[in-house]
mmCIF file of C-alpha atoms and ligand atoms in Angstrom:
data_model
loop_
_atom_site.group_PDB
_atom_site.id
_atom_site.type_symbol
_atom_site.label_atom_id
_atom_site.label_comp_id
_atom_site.label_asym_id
_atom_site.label_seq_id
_atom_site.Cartn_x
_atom_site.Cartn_y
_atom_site.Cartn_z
ATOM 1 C CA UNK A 1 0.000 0.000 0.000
ATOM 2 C CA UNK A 2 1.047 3.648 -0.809
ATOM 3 C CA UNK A 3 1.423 5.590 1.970
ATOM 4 C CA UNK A 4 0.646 8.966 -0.123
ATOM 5 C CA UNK A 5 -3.321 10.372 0.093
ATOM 6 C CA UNK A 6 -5.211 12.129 -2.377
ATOM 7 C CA UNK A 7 -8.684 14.027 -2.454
ATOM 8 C CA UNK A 8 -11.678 12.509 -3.456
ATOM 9 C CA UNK A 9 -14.817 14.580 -3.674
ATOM 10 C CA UNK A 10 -12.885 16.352 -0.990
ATOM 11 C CA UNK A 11 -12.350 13.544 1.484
ATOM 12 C CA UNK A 12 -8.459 12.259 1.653
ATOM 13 C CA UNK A 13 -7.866 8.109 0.284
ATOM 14 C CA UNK A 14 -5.099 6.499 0.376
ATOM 15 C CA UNK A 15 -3.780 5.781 -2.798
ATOM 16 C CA UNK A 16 -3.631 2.189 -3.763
ATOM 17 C CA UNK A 17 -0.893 0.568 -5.748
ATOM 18 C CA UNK A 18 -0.761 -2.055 -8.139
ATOM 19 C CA UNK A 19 2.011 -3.215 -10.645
ATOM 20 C CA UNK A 20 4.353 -0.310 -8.778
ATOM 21 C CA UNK A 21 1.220 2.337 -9.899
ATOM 22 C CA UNK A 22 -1.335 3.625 -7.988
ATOM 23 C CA UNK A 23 -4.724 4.706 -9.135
ATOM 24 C CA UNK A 24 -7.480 7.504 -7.410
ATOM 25 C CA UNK A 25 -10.843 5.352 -6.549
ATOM 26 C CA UNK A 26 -14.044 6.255 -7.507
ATOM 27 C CA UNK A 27 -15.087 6.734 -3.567
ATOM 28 C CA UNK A 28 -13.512 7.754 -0.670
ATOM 29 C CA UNK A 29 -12.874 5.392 1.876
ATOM 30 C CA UNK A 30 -16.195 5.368 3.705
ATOM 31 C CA UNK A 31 -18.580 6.384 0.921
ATOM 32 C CA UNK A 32 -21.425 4.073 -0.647
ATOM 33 C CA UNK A 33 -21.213 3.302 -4.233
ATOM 34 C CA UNK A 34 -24.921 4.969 -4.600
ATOM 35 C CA UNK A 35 -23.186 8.048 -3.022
ATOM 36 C CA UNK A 36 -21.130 7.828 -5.799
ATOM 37 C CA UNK A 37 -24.302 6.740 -8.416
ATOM 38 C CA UNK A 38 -26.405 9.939 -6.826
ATOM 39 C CA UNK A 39 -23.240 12.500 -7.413
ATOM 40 C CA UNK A 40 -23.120 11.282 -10.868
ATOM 41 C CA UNK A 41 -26.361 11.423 -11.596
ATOM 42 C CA UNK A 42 -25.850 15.641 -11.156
ATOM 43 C CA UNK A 43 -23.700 15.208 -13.862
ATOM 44 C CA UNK A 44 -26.523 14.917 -16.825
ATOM 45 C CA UNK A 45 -24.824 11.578 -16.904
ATOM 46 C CA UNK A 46 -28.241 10.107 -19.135
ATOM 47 C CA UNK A 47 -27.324 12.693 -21.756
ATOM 48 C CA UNK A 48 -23.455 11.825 -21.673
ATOM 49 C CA UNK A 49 -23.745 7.794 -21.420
ATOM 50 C CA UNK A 50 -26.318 7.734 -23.599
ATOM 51 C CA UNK A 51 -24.458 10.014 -26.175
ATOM 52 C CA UNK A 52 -21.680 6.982 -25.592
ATOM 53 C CA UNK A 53 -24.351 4.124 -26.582
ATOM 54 C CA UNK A 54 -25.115 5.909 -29.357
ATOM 55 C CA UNK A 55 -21.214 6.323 -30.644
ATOM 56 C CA UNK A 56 -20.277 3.144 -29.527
ATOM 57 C CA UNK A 57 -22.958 1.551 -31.728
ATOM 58 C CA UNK A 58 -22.339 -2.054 -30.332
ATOM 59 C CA UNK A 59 -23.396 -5.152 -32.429
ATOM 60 C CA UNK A 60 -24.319 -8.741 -31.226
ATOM 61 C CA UNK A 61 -21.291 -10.578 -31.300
ATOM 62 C CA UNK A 62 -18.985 -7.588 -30.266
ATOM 63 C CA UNK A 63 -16.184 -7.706 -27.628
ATOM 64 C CA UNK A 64 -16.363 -4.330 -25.854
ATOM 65 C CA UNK A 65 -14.269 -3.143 -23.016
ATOM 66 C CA UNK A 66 -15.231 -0.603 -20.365
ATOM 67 C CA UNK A 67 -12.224 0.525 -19.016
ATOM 68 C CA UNK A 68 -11.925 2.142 -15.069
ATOM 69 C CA UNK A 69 -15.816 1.120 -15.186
ATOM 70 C CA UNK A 70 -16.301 1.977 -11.704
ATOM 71 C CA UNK A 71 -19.895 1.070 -10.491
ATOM 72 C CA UNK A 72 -20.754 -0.274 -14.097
ATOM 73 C CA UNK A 73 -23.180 2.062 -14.703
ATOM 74 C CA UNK A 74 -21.827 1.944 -18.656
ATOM 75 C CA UNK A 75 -21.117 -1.427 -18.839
ATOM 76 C CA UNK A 76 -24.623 -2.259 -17.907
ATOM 77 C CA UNK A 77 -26.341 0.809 -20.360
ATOM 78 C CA UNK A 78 -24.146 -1.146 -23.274
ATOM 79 C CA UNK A 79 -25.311 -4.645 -22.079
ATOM 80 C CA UNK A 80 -29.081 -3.538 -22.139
ATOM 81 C CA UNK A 81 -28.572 -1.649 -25.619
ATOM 82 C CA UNK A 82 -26.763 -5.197 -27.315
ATOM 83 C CA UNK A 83 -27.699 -8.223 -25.377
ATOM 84 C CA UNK A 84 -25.907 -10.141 -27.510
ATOM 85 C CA UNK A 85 -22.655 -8.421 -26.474
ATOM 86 C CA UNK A 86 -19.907 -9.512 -24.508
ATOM 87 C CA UNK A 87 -19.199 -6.909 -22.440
ATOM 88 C CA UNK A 88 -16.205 -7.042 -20.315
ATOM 89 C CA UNK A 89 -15.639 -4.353 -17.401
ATOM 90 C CA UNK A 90 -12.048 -4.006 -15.829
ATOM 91 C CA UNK A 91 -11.207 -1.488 -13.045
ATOM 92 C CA UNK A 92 -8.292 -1.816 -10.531
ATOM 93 C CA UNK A 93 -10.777 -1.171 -7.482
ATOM 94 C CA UNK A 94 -11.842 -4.380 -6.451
ATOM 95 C CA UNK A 95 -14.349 -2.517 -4.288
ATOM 96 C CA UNK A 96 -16.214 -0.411 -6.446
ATOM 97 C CA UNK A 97 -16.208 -3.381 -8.586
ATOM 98 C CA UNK A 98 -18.048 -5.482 -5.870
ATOM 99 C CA UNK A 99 -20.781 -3.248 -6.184
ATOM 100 C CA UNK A 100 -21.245 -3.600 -9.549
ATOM 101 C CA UNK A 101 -21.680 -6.625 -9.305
ATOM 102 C CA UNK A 102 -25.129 -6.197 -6.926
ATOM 103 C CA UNK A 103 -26.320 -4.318 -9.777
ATOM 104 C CA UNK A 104 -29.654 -5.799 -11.712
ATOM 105 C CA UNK A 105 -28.155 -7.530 -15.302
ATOM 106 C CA UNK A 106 -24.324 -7.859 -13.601
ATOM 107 C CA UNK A 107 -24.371 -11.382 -14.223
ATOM 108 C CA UNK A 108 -24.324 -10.560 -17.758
ATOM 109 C CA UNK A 109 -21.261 -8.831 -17.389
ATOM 110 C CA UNK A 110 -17.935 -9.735 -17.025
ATOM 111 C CA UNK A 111 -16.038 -7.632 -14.221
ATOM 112 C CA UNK A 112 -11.873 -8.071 -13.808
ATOM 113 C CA UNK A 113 -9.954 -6.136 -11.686
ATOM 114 C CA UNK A 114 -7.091 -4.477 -13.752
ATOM 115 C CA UNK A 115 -5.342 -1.534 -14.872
ATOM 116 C CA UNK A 116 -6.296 0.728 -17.640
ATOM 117 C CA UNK A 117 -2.412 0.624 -18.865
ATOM 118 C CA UNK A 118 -2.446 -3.284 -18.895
ATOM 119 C CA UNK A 119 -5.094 -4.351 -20.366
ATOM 120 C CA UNK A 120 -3.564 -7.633 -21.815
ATOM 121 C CA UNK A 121 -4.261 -8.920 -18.531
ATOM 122 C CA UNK A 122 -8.101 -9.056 -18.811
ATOM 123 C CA UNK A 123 -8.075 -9.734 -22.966
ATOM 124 C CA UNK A 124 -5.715 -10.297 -25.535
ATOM 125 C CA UNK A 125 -4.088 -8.164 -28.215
ATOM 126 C CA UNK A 126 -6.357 -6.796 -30.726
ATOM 127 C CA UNK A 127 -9.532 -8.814 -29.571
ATOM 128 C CA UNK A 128 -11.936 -5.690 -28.938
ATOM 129 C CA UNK A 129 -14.391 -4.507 -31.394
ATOM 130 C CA UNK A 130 -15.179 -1.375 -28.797
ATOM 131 C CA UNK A 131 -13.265 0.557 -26.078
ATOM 132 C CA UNK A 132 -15.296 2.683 -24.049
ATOM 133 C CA UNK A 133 -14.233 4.756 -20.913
ATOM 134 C CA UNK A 134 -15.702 7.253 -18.516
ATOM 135 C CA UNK A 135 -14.872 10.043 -16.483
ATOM 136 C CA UNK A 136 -11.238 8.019 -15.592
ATOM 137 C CA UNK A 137 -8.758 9.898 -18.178
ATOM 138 C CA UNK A 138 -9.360 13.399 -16.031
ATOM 139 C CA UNK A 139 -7.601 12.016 -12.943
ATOM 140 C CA UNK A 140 -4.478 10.716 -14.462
ATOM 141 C CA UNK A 141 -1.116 11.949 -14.553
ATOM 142 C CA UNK A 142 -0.877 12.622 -17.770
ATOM 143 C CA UNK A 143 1.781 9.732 -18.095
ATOM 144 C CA UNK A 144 -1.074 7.328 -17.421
ATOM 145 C CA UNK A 145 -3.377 9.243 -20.099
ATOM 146 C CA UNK A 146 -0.906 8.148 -22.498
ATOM 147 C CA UNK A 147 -0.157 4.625 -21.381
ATOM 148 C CA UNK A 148 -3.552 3.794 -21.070
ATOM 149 C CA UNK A 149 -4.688 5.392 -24.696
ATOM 150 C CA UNK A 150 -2.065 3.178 -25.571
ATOM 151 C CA UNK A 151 -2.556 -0.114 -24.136
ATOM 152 C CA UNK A 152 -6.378 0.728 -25.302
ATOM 153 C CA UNK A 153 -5.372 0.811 -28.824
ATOM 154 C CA UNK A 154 -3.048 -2.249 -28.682
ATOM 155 C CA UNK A 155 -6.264 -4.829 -27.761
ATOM 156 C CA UNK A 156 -8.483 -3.208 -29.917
ATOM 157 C CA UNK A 157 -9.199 -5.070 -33.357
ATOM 158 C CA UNK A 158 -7.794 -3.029 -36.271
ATOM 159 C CA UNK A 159 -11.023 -0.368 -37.354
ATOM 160 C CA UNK A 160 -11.888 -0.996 -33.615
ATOM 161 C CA UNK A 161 -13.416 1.577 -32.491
ATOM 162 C CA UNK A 162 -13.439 3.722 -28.962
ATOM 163 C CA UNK A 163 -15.268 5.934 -27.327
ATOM 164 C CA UNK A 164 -14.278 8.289 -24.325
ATOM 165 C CA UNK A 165 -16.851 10.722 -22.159
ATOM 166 C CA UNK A 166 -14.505 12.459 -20.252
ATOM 167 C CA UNK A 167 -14.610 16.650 -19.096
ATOM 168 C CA UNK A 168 -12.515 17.860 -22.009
ATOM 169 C CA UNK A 169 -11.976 21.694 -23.313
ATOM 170 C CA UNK A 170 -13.753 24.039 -20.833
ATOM 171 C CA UNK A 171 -14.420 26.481 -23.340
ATOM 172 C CA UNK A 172 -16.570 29.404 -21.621
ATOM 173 C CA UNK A 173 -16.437 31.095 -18.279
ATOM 174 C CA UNK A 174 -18.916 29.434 -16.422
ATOM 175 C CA UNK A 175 -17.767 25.975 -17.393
ATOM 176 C CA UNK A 176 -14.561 27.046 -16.016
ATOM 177 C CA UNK A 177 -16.427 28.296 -12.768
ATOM 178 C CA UNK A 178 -17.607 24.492 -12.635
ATOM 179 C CA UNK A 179 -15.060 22.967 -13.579
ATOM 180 C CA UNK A 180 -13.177 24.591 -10.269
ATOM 181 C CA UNK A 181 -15.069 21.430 -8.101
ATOM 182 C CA UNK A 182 -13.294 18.619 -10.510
ATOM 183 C CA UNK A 183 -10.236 20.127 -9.556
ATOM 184 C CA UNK A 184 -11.029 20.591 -6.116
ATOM 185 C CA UNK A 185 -11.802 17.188 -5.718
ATOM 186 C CA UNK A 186 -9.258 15.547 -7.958
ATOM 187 C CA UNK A 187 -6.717 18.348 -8.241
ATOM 188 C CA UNK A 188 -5.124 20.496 -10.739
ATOM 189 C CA UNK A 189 -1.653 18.650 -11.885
ATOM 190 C CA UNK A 190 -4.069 15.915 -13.532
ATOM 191 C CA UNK A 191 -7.158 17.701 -14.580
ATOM 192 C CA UNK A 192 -5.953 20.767 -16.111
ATOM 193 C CA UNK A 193 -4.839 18.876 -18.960
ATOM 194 C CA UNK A 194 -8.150 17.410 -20.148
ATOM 195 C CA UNK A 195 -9.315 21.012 -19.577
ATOM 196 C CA UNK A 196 -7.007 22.649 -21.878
ATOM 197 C CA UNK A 197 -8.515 20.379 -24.877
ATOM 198 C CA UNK A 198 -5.593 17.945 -25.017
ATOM 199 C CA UNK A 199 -6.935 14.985 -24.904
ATOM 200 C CA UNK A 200 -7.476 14.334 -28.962
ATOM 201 C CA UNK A 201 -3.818 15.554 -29.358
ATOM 202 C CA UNK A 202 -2.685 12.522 -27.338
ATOM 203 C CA UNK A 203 -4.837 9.955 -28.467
ATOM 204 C CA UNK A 204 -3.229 11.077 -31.821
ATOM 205 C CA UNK A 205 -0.325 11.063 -30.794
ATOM 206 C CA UNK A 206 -0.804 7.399 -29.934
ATOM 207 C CA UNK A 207 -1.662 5.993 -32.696
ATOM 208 C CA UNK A 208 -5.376 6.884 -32.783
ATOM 209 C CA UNK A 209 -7.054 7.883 -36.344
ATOM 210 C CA UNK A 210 -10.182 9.881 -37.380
ATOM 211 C CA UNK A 211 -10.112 11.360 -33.337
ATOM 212 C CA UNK A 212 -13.219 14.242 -33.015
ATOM 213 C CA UNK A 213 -15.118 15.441 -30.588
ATOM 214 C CA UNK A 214 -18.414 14.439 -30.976
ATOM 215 C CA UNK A 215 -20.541 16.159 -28.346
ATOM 216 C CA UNK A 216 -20.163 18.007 -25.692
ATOM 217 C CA UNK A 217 -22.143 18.194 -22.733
ATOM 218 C CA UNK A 218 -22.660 20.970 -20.165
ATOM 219 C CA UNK A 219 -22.785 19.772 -16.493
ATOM 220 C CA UNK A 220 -22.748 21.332 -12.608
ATOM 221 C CA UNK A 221 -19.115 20.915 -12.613
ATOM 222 C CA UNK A 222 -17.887 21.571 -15.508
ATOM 223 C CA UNK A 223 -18.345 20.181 -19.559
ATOM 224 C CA UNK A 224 -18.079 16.398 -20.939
ATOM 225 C CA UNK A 225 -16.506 15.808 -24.137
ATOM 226 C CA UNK A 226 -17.930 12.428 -25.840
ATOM 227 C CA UNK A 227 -14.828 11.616 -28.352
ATOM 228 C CA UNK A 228 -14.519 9.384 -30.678
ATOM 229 C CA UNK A 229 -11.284 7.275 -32.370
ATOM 230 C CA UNK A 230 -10.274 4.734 -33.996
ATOM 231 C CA UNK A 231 -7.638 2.454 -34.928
ATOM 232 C CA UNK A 232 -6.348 2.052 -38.570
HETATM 233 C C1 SAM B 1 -14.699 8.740 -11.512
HETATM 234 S S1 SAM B 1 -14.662 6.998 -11.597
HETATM 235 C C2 SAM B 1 -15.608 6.654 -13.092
HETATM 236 C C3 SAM B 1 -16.233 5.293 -13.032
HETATM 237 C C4 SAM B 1 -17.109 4.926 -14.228
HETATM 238 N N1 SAM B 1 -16.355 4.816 -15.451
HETATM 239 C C5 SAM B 1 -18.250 5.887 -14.412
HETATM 240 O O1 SAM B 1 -18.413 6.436 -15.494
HETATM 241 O O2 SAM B 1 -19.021 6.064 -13.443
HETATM 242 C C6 SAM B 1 -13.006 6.640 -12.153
HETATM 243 C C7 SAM B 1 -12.701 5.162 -12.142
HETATM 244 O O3 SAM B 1 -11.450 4.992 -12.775
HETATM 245 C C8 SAM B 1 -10.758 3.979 -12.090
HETATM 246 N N2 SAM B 1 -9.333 4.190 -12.356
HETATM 247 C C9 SAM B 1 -8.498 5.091 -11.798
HETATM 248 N N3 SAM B 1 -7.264 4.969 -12.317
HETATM 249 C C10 SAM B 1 -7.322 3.956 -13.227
HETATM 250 C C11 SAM B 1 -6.376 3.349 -14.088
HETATM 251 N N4 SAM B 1 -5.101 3.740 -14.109
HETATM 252 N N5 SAM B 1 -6.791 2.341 -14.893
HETATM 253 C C12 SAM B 1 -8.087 1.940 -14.878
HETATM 254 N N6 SAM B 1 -9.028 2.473 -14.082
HETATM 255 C C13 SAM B 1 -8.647 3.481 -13.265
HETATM 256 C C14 SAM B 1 -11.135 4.146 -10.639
HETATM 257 O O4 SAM B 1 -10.941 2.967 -9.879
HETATM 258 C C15 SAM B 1 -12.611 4.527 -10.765
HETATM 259 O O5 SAM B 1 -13.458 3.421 -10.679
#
């Protein structure tokens, strides 16, 4: 165990490490995963996850891959949307993965603990029809960003195709205003990044083609970016 701490939603965690990294968790150390399902839910997070569905455009008899999927909330939306799916969520928090797992249609999913930047330990190299992934890229060293844009386009299936919803450009003053609790909660070093507009530069810069921003959604703290990628 790390003996470093970090803020989450203003409370301090530990951070946890696994393969010598460590990641932030989705809850602090004494909240309830629906804590963590009611704060998203402030988030327009039907407009956003649905806007994911919709780009991820899964087929029966696709592999897809929810990567940091937290509670599952995604996982589960793409499961109900393609039944005939196999959806696979992977998250290094064995504890927000637990309660996942209570959730009605889990069984239907496949949960692994694992780490966004090693993702040939849940499936193998270019396997995945679609990558999705949200609101995990924000609170990463921007290291991590890269390694785990990376390790996402190395099990994807060449003309795989991913989708991110993550806060991206904050492009007017309010959503800067809002955007002020993200980084209160998760901090500055790893946020700002994502709210400069970088993101599509790196997932470029990794090998990613036909990267856009597809939507963008204005929330209470600050704007989601749904963007789309992928690989040649
Ligand atoms: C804010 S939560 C988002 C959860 C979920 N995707 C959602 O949309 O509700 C961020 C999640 O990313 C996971 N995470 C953090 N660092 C990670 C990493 N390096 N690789 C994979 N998942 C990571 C955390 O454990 C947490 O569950």
């Amino acid at each position: 165990m790390s003996g470093s701490f970090k803020t989450v939603f203003g409370a301090p965690v530990r951070l946890r490490v696994m393969s010598e990294q460590s990641f932030t968790p989705a809850l602090g150390r004494f909240a309830l995963p629906r804590v963590y399902d009611s704060l998203i839910a402030l988030t327009r997070e039907r407009v956003w996850r649905g806007s994911v569905a919709m780009h991820a455009a899964v087929r029966g008899g696709d592999v897809v891959l929810d990567v940091g999927c937290g509670t599952g909330s995604l996982a589960l939306l793409l499961r109900r949307v393609e039944p005939e799916a196999r959806i696979i969520g992977v998250d290094p928090d064995a504890k927000v993965l637990a309660a996942a797992r209570r959730k009605t249609g889990a069984d239907a999913v496949e949960w692994r603990v694992g780490m966004g930047d090693a993702l040939t330990s849940v499936t193998e190299s270019g396997s995945v029809d679609v990558v999705v992934s949200s609101l995990v890229l924000h609170q990463c060293p921007v290291a991590m960003k890269r390694a785990i844009l990376g390790s996402m386009l190395d099990v994807l299936k060449p003309g795989g195709r991913l989708v991110i919803a993550d806060f991206g450009e904050q492009r007017t003053k309010a959503m800067r205003l809002a955007f002020r609790l993200v980084q209160l909660a998760d901090g500055k070093d790893d946020t700002q990044f994502n709210a400069d507009g970088k993101l599509p530069g790196l997932m470029s810069d990794v090998g990613f083609r036909q990267v856009r921003e597809a939507e963008t959604v204005s929330t209470v703290n600050g704007s989601i970016s749904v963007y789309t990628a992928r690989r040649g």
